[in-house]
Amino acid sequence: MYGRVYASTLQRASSYMLTCSSTVPFQTAHRCRLSSRGSSSPERNGCSAVDSLRGSLSVRQFTTHQDLDFQQSRMQINSTLRSNEQTVDVPEFDGRVLSAVRKFDTNQLAANTPNEDRRSAATCLQSKGMLFGVFDGHGGWACAQAVSERLLYYIAVAMMPKHSLEELEKCMEQGRPVPPILQWYKHHTDRNYRDSASLYIDHLRVFWQELLDNCAFKRLDADISLEAQVPLSNDLMRSTAVQVAFAGCTACVAHVGTDGIHVANTGDCRAVLGVQREDGSWEALPLSLDHNTQNQAEIDRIIAQHPPSERDTVLTDDRLLGVSFCFSCSVKTLTLPNEPRFESFSYRQVLMPLRAFGDVRFKWSLELQQSILASLESGVDLDSLNLYQYTPPNYLTPPYLEVTPEITYHKLRPQDRFLILGSDGLWDELSSEEAVRLVGEHLSGIHLQAPVSASERQLKLGQMHELLLERRARASPALDTNAATHLIRHALGTGEYGELSQERLASMLALPEDLARMYRDDITATVVLLNSDLARSRHR
């Protein structure tokens, strides 16, 4: 959905003054893909005007309200990349049941301010497994925040046996302490909606009371919708509930048990398994499918849910209902010794995922939307909540969006080494195969090189030099002990030959807040190192 900025662009750039002003409803803009390494063209993402800037920028520096030098020291780069990283070594559950997870590394790098991605990790204390989730927010961070706090509880409750649920209910009825459900692993920067905690517990209790054989994703989304419609105990909780419902987020959650991995995915986050072949090379095994217009099954599913008369309007230009929120910008380009000139361009926020939590703007009737927003207008500034009176075009037969996840199961094998969960900001920059190779070589310390082929032996001297640079780049030592940080560093800093480019990485990290989100998305990555010994013992 979003992209990276080329080092070559920065080398040609002199300096320019950029001022953004939103001309449409949503506050948060999504980035444009400027990289030829991705599958989407700039025109496809509404960024052709931005792309045309590359020819007009000429030497070193970007600025908003002050000049900003793009060059950062190695210490500054490492500090930025590692500020949100976390590593957790997972002990055995007890003397009888071993954990299928040895350790996990996780990290985040924001492009939006604040970051719209969230992450979660917890041990299921009742079922002896672990849950990991990544959540990619859009239209703000509110929905991703709520889902990251709540979804793992819903999933854990859904997996509990009936007698355990009955015990939970007895404790609530008798006022006794409730047995813990999850052991959370929180980074010190992770946030919580503390004021809404009691509301969240009440609706979780209703879920286990009903003992439904129901999807945890669907139930949580229904609760998010309900909470935005009913009176709540105070204005803060009411405003939060409405903000959560009108924002949206995608989610990919993995439950890693002693026998296998269940993955539930809705939207365009992704889960990929790293498999080590007998020869030591690495294979990427996808455990989820992206729910966007690159997925033909998704296109067919959505079109089939609406009348034939809407066939050409449900999905337009790879967007749900053709929704595109355009942001106008003016650019001051300096091409010394000539006088500065001003150019303008626009970039767009698009709804690319075709399944998501929240996003009631694509689920509720127009009458319900207008009623809820009108009920807030007397005492709440809608702009402060990132809420706007906006109707998507061709909004005829809602809902157009759903949260139902696709669930996959993979039985663990000795060759299954690790699991990568990432928000789409990671997959915009790296393919699944690239990510698995990077993590695999990082963990093993072995960088396999394919033999020089017969055709490569016929290369000219200059071409052979490039080939040698590429091969040497792959053998460069890792700079990070945290595998998730290693992924993010390579996602943003890989140069022309696969080498880590200090200049490219420094430039990407020094982009000012109002400019960074044009060129890359928030990135969240979690790398789960699996207990291969446990899988090996079960295969004997």
Coordinates of C-alpha atoms in Angstrom, one line a residue, residues 10 35 87 126 201 292 298 376 381 434 455 489:
L10 CA 17.7 12.0 -2.1
S35 CA 9.7 2.2 -5.4
T87 CA 13.1 -9.8 23.3
Q126 CA -5.5 -22.1 30.7
I201 CA -14.4 -7.0 31.0
N292 CA -7.0 -7.0 -0.7
E298 CA -11.6 -11.6 -2.2
L376 CA -22.0 13.6 19.9
D381 CA -15.7 18.3 18.8
E434 CA 13.3 -12.0 1.5
S455 CA 25.8 -17.8 -17.7
R489 CA 16.8 -2.2 9.3

